[in-house]
Short mmCIF file of C-alpha atoms in Angstrom, two decimals:
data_model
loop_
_atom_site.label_atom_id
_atom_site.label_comp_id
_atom_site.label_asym_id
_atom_site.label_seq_id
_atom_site.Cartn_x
_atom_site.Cartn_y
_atom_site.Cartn_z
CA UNK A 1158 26.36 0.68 -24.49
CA UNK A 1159 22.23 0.95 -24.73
CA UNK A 1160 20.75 4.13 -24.67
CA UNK A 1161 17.73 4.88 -22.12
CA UNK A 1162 15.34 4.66 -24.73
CA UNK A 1163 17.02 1.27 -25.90
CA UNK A 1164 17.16 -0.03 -22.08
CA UNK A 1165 13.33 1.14 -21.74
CA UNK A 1166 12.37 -1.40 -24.18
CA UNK A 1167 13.05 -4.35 -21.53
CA UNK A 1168 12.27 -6.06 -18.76
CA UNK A 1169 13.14 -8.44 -16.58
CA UNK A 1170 10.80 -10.91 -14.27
CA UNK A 1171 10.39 -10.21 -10.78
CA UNK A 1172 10.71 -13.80 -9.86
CA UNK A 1173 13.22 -15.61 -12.21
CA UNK A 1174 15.06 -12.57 -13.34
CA UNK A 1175 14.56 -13.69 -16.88
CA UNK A 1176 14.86 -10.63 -19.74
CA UNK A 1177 12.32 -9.46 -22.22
CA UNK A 1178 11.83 -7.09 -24.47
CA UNK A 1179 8.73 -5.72 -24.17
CA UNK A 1180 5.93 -6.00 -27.20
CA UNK A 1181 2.76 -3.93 -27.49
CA UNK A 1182 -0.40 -5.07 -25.61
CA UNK A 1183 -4.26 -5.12 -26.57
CA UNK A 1184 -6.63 -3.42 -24.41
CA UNK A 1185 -6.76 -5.60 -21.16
CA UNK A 1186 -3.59 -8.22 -22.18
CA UNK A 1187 -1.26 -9.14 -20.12
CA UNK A 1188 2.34 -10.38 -20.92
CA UNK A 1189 3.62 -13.18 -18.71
CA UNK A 1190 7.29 -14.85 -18.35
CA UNK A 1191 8.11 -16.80 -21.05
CA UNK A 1192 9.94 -19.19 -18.74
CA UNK A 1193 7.90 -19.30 -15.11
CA UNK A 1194 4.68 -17.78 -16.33
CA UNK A 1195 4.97 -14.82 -13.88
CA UNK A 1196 2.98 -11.50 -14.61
CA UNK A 1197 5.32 -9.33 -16.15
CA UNK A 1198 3.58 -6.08 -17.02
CA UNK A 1199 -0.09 -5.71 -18.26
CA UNK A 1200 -2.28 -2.99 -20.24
CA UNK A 1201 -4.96 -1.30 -18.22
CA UNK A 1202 -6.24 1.64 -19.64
CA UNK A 1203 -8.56 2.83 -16.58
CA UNK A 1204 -5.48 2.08 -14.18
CA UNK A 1205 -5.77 5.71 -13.25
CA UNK A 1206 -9.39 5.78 -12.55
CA UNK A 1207 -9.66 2.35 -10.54
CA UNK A 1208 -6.80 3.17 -8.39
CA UNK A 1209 -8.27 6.64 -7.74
CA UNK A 1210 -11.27 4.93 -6.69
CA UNK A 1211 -9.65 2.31 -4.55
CA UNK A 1212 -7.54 4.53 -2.62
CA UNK A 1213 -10.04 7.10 -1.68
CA UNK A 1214 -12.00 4.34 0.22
CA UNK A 1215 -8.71 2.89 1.56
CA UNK A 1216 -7.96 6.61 3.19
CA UNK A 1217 -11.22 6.62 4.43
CA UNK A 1218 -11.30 3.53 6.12
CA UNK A 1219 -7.83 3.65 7.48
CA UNK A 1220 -9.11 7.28 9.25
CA UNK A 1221 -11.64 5.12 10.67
CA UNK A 1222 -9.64 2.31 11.80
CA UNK A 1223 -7.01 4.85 13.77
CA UNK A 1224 -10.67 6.97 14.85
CA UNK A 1225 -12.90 4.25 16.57
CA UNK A 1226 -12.35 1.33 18.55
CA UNK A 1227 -10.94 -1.86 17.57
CA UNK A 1228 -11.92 -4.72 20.06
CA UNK A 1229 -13.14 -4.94 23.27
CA UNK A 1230 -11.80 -6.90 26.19
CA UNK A 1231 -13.87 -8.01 29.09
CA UNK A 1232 -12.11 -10.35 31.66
CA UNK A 1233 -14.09 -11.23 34.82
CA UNK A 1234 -16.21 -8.15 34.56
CA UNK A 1235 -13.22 -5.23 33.86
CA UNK A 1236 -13.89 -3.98 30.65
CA UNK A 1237 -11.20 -2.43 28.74
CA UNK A 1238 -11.56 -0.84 24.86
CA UNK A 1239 -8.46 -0.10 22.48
CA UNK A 1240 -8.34 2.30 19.61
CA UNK A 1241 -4.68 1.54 17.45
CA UNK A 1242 -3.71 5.61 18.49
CA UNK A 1243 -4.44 4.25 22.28
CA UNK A 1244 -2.26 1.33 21.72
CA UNK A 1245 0.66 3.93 21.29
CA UNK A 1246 -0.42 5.79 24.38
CA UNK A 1247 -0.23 2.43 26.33
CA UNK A 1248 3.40 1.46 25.22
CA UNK A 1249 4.84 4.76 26.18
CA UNK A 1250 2.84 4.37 29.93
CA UNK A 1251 5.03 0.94 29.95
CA UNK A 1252 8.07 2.74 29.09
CA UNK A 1253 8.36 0.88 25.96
CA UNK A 1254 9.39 3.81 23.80
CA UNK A 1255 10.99 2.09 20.76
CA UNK A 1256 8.47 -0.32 20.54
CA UNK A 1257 5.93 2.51 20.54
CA UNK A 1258 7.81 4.67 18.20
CA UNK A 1259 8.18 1.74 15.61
CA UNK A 1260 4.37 1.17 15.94
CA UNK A 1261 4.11 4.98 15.28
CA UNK A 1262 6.13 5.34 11.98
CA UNK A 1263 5.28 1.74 10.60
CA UNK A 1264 1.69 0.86 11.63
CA UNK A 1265 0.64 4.60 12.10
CA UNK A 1266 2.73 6.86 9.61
CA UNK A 1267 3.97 4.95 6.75
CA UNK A 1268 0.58 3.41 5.55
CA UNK A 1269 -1.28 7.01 5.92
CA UNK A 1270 1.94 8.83 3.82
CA UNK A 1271 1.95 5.93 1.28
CA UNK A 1272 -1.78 5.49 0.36
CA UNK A 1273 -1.90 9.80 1.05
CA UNK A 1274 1.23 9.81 -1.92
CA UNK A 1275 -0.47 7.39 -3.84
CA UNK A 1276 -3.46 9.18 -4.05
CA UNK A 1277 -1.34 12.65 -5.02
CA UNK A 1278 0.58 10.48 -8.11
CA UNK A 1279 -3.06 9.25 -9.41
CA UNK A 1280 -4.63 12.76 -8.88
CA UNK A 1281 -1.82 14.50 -10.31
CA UNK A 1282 -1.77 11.93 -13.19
CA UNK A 1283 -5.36 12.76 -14.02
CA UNK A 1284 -5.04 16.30 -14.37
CA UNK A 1285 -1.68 15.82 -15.85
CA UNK A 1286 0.13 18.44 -13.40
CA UNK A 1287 2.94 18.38 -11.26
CA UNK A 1288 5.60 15.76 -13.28
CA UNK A 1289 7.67 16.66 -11.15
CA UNK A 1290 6.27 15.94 -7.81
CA UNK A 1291 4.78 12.96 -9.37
CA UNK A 1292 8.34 11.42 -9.84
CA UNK A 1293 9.59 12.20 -6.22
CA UNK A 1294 6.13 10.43 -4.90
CA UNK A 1295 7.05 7.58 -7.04
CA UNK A 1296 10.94 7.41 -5.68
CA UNK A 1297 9.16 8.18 -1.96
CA UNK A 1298 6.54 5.29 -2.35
CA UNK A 1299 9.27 2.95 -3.44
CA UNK A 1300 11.17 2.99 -0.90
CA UNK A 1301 8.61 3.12 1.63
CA UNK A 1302 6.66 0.11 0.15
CA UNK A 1303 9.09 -2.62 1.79
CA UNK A 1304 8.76 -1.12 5.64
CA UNK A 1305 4.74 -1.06 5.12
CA UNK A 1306 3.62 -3.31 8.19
CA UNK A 1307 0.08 -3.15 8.63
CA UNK A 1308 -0.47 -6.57 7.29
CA UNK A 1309 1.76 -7.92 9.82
CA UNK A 1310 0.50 -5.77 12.69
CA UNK A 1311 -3.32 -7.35 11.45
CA UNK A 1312 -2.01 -11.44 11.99
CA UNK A 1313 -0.45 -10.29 15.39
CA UNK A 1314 -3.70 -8.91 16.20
CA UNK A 1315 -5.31 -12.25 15.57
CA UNK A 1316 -3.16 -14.15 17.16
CA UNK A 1317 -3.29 -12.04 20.13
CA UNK A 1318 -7.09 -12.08 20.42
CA UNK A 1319 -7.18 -16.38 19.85
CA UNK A 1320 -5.21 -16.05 23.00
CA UNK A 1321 -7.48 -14.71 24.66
CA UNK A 1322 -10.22 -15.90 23.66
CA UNK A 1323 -10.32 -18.84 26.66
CA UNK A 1324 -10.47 -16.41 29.45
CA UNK A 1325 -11.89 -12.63 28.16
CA UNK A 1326 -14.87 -12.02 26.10
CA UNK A 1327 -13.90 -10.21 23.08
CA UNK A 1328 -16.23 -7.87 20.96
CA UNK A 1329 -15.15 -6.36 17.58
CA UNK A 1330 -15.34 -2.75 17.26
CA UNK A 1331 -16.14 -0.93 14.11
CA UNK A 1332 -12.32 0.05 13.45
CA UNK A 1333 -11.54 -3.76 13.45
CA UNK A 1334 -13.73 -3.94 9.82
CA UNK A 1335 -12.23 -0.70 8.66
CA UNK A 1336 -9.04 -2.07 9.03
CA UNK A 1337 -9.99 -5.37 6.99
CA UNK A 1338 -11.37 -3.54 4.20
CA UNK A 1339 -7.98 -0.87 4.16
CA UNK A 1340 -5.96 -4.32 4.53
CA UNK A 1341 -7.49 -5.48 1.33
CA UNK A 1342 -7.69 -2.33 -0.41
CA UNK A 1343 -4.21 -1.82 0.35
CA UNK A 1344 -3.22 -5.31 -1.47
CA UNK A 1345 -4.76 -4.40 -4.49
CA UNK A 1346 -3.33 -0.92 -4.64
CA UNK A 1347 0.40 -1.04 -2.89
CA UNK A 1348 1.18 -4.80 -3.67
CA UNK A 1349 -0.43 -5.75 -6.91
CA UNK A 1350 0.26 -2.65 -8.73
CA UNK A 1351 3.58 -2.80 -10.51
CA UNK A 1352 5.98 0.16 -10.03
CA UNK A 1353 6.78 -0.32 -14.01
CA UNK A 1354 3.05 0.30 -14.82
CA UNK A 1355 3.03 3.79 -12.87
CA UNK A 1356 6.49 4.75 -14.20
CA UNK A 1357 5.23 3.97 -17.74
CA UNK A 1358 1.72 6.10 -16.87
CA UNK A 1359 4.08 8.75 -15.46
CA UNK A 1360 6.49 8.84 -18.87
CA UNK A 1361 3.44 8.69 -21.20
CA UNK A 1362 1.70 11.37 -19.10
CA UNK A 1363 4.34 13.62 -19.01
CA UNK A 1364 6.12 13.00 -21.34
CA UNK A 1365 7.45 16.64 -22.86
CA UNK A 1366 8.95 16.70 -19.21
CA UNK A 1367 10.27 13.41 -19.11
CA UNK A 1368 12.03 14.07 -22.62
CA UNK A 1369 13.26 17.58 -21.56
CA UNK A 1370 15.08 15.85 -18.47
#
Protein backbone atom coordinates (compact mmCIF):
# COMPACT_ATOMS: atom_id res chain seq x y z
CA UNK A 1 0.00 0.00 0.00
CA UNK A 2 1.46 3.74 -1.02
CA UNK A 3 2.25 5.99 1.56
CA UNK A 4 0.80 9.74 1.46
CA UNK A 5 3.94 11.02 0.41
CA UNK A 6 4.12 8.19 -2.35
CA UNK A 7 0.27 8.91 -3.39
CA UNK A 8 1.22 12.82 -3.44
CA UNK A 9 3.47 12.20 -6.24
CA UNK A 10 0.37 11.61 -8.73
CA UNK A 11 -2.26 12.71 -10.49
CA UNK A 12 -4.90 11.95 -12.39
CA UNK A 13 -6.74 14.12 -15.36
CA UNK A 14 -9.84 15.78 -14.68
CA UNK A 15 -11.29 14.79 -17.96
CA UNK A 16 -10.02 11.26 -19.01
CA UNK A 17 -9.07 10.08 -15.60
CA UNK A 18 -5.73 9.10 -16.96
CA UNK A 19 -2.69 8.78 -14.08
CA UNK A 20 0.54 10.63 -13.85
CA UNK A 21 3.13 11.02 -11.83
CA UNK A 22 3.93 14.31 -11.47
CA UNK A 23 7.58 15.81 -12.71
CA UNK A 24 9.05 19.17 -11.73
CA UNK A 25 8.03 22.32 -13.70
CA UNK A 26 10.04 25.50 -14.97
CA UNK A 27 8.91 28.80 -13.99
CA UNK A 28 5.57 29.35 -15.97
CA UNK A 29 5.28 25.41 -17.53
CA UNK A 30 2.52 23.69 -17.61
CA UNK A 31 2.08 19.84 -17.72
CA UNK A 32 -0.76 18.60 -19.91
CA UNK A 33 -2.39 14.91 -20.35
CA UNK A 34 -0.33 12.77 -22.07
CA UNK A 35 -3.37 11.17 -23.68
CA UNK A 36 -6.23 14.14 -24.27
CA UNK A 37 -3.94 17.10 -23.86
CA UNK A 38 -5.95 18.44 -20.85
CA UNK A 39 -4.23 20.94 -18.33
CA UNK A 40 -3.16 18.93 -15.62
CA UNK A 41 -1.40 21.14 -13.09
CA UNK A 42 0.89 24.18 -13.91
CA UNK A 43 3.76 26.29 -12.08
CA UNK A 44 2.84 29.84 -11.21
CA UNK A 45 4.95 31.37 -8.86
CA UNK A 46 2.88 34.77 -8.31
CA UNK A 47 -0.39 32.53 -7.99
CA UNK A 48 -0.69 34.09 -4.59
CA UNK A 49 -0.31 37.61 -5.59
CA UNK A 50 -2.59 37.54 -8.87
CA UNK A 51 -5.35 35.86 -7.12
CA UNK A 52 -5.08 38.35 -4.24
CA UNK A 53 -5.43 40.94 -6.74
CA UNK A 54 -8.28 39.41 -8.66
CA UNK A 55 -10.42 38.73 -5.82
CA UNK A 56 -10.24 42.00 -4.09
CA UNK A 57 -11.85 43.61 -7.24
CA UNK A 58 -14.26 40.65 -7.56
CA UNK A 59 -15.53 41.52 -3.73
CA UNK A 60 -15.76 44.88 -4.67
CA UNK A 61 -17.76 44.62 -7.56
CA UNK A 62 -20.02 41.93 -6.33
CA UNK A 63 -20.85 44.66 -3.19
CA UNK A 64 -21.75 46.81 -5.97
CA UNK A 65 -23.77 44.57 -7.98
CA UNK A 66 -26.07 43.51 -4.68
CA UNK A 67 -25.75 47.76 -3.74
CA UNK A 68 -27.09 49.57 -6.94
CA UNK A 69 -29.53 48.88 -9.46
CA UNK A 70 -29.43 46.41 -12.10
CA UNK A 71 -31.89 47.29 -15.02
CA UNK A 72 -34.61 49.34 -15.48
CA UNK A 73 -38.02 48.51 -16.82
CA UNK A 74 -40.32 50.99 -18.39
CA UNK A 75 -43.59 49.55 -19.97
CA UNK A 76 -46.13 52.11 -21.28
CA UNK A 77 -44.86 54.81 -19.01
CA UNK A 78 -44.66 52.69 -15.34
CA UNK A 79 -41.26 52.63 -14.49
CA UNK A 80 -40.02 50.02 -12.28
CA UNK A 81 -36.02 49.56 -11.04
CA UNK A 82 -34.57 46.20 -9.48
CA UNK A 83 -31.56 45.85 -7.28
CA UNK A 84 -30.67 41.64 -6.96
CA UNK A 85 -31.39 42.22 -2.75
CA UNK A 86 -34.96 43.70 -4.12
CA UNK A 87 -35.44 40.73 -6.25
CA UNK A 88 -35.54 38.67 -2.90
CA UNK A 89 -37.91 41.14 -1.33
CA UNK A 90 -40.26 40.65 -4.39
CA UNK A 91 -40.39 36.74 -4.25
CA UNK A 92 -41.27 36.66 -0.63
CA UNK A 93 -44.30 39.55 -1.46
CA UNK A 94 -45.40 36.61 -4.05
CA UNK A 95 -45.23 34.08 -1.45
CA UNK A 96 -42.59 32.31 -3.25
CA UNK A 97 -40.45 31.51 -0.24
CA UNK A 98 -38.26 28.62 -1.51
CA UNK A 99 -37.65 30.17 -4.58
CA UNK A 100 -36.54 33.25 -2.67
CA UNK A 101 -34.58 31.41 -0.13
CA UNK A 102 -32.62 29.45 -2.91
CA UNK A 103 -31.91 32.85 -4.61
CA UNK A 104 -30.70 33.94 -1.09
CA UNK A 105 -28.10 31.16 -0.26
CA UNK A 106 -27.03 30.50 -4.01
CA UNK A 107 -27.08 33.83 -5.90
CA UNK A 108 -26.73 35.97 -2.65
CA UNK A 109 -24.67 33.92 0.04
CA UNK A 110 -22.58 31.36 -1.51
CA UNK A 111 -20.66 33.63 -4.06
CA UNK A 112 -20.00 36.44 -1.19
CA UNK A 113 -18.69 33.35 1.44
CA UNK A 114 -16.67 31.74 -1.41
CA UNK A 115 -14.78 34.71 -3.02
CA UNK A 116 -14.83 36.23 1.07
CA UNK A 117 -12.91 32.46 1.92
CA UNK A 118 -10.93 32.72 -0.98
CA UNK A 119 -9.62 35.87 -0.20
CA UNK A 120 -8.85 34.61 3.70
CA UNK A 121 -6.76 31.28 2.10
CA UNK A 122 -4.64 33.83 -0.23
CA UNK A 123 -4.23 36.40 2.64
CA UNK A 124 -3.45 33.88 5.11
CA UNK A 125 -1.08 32.22 2.56
CA UNK A 126 0.86 35.44 2.21
CA UNK A 127 1.57 36.02 5.66
CA UNK A 128 1.94 32.37 6.17
CA UNK A 129 -0.56 32.23 9.32
CA UNK A 130 -3.41 30.35 10.21
CA UNK A 131 -2.61 26.57 8.45
CA UNK A 132 -5.11 25.61 10.02
CA UNK A 133 -7.96 27.74 9.05
CA UNK A 134 -6.45 27.77 5.70
CA UNK A 135 -7.25 23.96 5.31
CA UNK A 136 -10.93 24.19 6.58
CA UNK A 137 -11.42 27.25 3.88
CA UNK A 138 -10.04 24.95 1.37
CA UNK A 139 -12.48 21.80 2.45
CA UNK A 140 -15.38 24.80 2.79
CA UNK A 141 -14.64 26.25 -0.78
CA UNK A 142 -14.72 22.78 -2.20
CA UNK A 143 -17.66 21.86 -1.49
CA UNK A 144 -19.31 25.03 -2.04
CA UNK A 145 -17.74 25.49 -5.56
CA UNK A 146 -20.36 23.05 -7.34
CA UNK A 147 -23.71 24.97 -5.86
CA UNK A 148 -22.05 28.48 -7.06
CA UNK A 149 -24.95 29.84 -9.42
CA UNK A 150 -24.31 33.23 -10.33
CA UNK A 151 -23.34 32.36 -13.81
CA UNK A 152 -26.56 30.76 -14.31
CA UNK A 153 -28.63 33.40 -12.52
CA UNK A 154 -26.57 36.04 -15.25
CA UNK A 155 -28.01 33.87 -18.72
CA UNK A 156 -31.52 33.86 -17.00
CA UNK A 157 -31.17 37.44 -16.66
CA UNK A 158 -30.55 37.78 -20.35
CA UNK A 159 -32.94 35.80 -21.44
CA UNK A 160 -35.43 37.44 -19.35
CA UNK A 161 -34.61 40.97 -20.53
CA UNK A 162 -34.62 39.68 -24.67
CA UNK A 163 -38.13 38.98 -23.62
CA UNK A 164 -38.88 41.93 -22.98
CA UNK A 165 -37.28 43.77 -24.99
CA UNK A 166 -40.50 43.99 -27.70
CA UNK A 167 -42.78 45.69 -25.32
CA UNK A 168 -40.64 47.62 -22.21
CA UNK A 169 -37.74 49.84 -22.62
CA UNK A 170 -34.91 48.51 -20.74
CA UNK A 171 -31.92 50.60 -19.31
CA UNK A 172 -28.83 48.98 -17.67
CA UNK A 173 -27.98 50.05 -14.32
CA UNK A 174 -24.53 50.29 -12.96
CA UNK A 175 -24.87 46.89 -10.88
CA UNK A 176 -25.61 45.12 -14.26
CA UNK A 177 -21.56 45.91 -15.26
CA UNK A 178 -20.46 45.08 -11.77
CA UNK A 179 -21.92 41.93 -12.08
CA UNK A 180 -20.15 41.22 -15.59
CA UNK A 181 -16.85 42.11 -14.38
CA UNK A 182 -17.44 39.76 -10.81
CA UNK A 183 -18.84 37.08 -13.46
CA UNK A 184 -15.51 37.14 -15.16
CA UNK A 185 -13.39 37.65 -12.30
CA UNK A 186 -15.05 34.88 -10.72
CA UNK A 187 -14.08 32.43 -13.80
CA UNK A 188 -10.64 33.13 -13.53
CA UNK A 189 -10.45 32.75 -9.79
CA UNK A 190 -13.20 29.88 -8.70
CA UNK A 191 -13.19 27.88 -12.06
CA UNK A 192 -9.78 28.06 -13.59
CA UNK A 193 -7.84 27.72 -10.51
CA UNK A 194 -7.14 24.10 -9.71
CA UNK A 195 -7.89 22.90 -6.14
CA UNK A 196 -4.41 20.79 -6.51
CA UNK A 197 -2.49 24.09 -7.10
CA UNK A 198 -3.86 25.69 -3.71
CA UNK A 199 -3.47 22.40 -1.79
CA UNK A 200 0.15 22.21 -3.06
CA UNK A 201 0.62 26.26 -2.07
CA UNK A 202 -1.04 25.30 1.22
CA UNK A 203 1.50 22.06 1.92
CA UNK A 204 4.58 24.05 0.74
CA UNK A 205 3.45 27.05 2.84
CA UNK A 206 2.90 25.30 5.79
CA UNK A 207 4.51 22.78 5.66
CA UNK A 208 6.05 22.11 9.46
CA UNK A 209 2.17 21.92 10.13
CA UNK A 210 1.26 19.83 7.41
CA UNK A 211 4.16 17.31 8.43
CA UNK A 212 3.27 17.50 12.19
CA UNK A 213 -0.42 16.35 11.23
Amino acid sequence: MLSNEELDQFIICKKCDTLHKKIPLHKGGKALCSKCNTLIYRRDDNMIEKTLALVVTALITLIIAFTFTIISININGLEQSLSLMSLFYVLLEHKQYIVGLMFLFLIVLFPIIMLYSMFLIIFFMKIKKYGYAVKRLLILLSHLKPWNMLDIFFISLLVAMVKLFDYARIELGVAFIALVVTLVLELIVIKNISFDELWKKYEDTYRDDYDKE
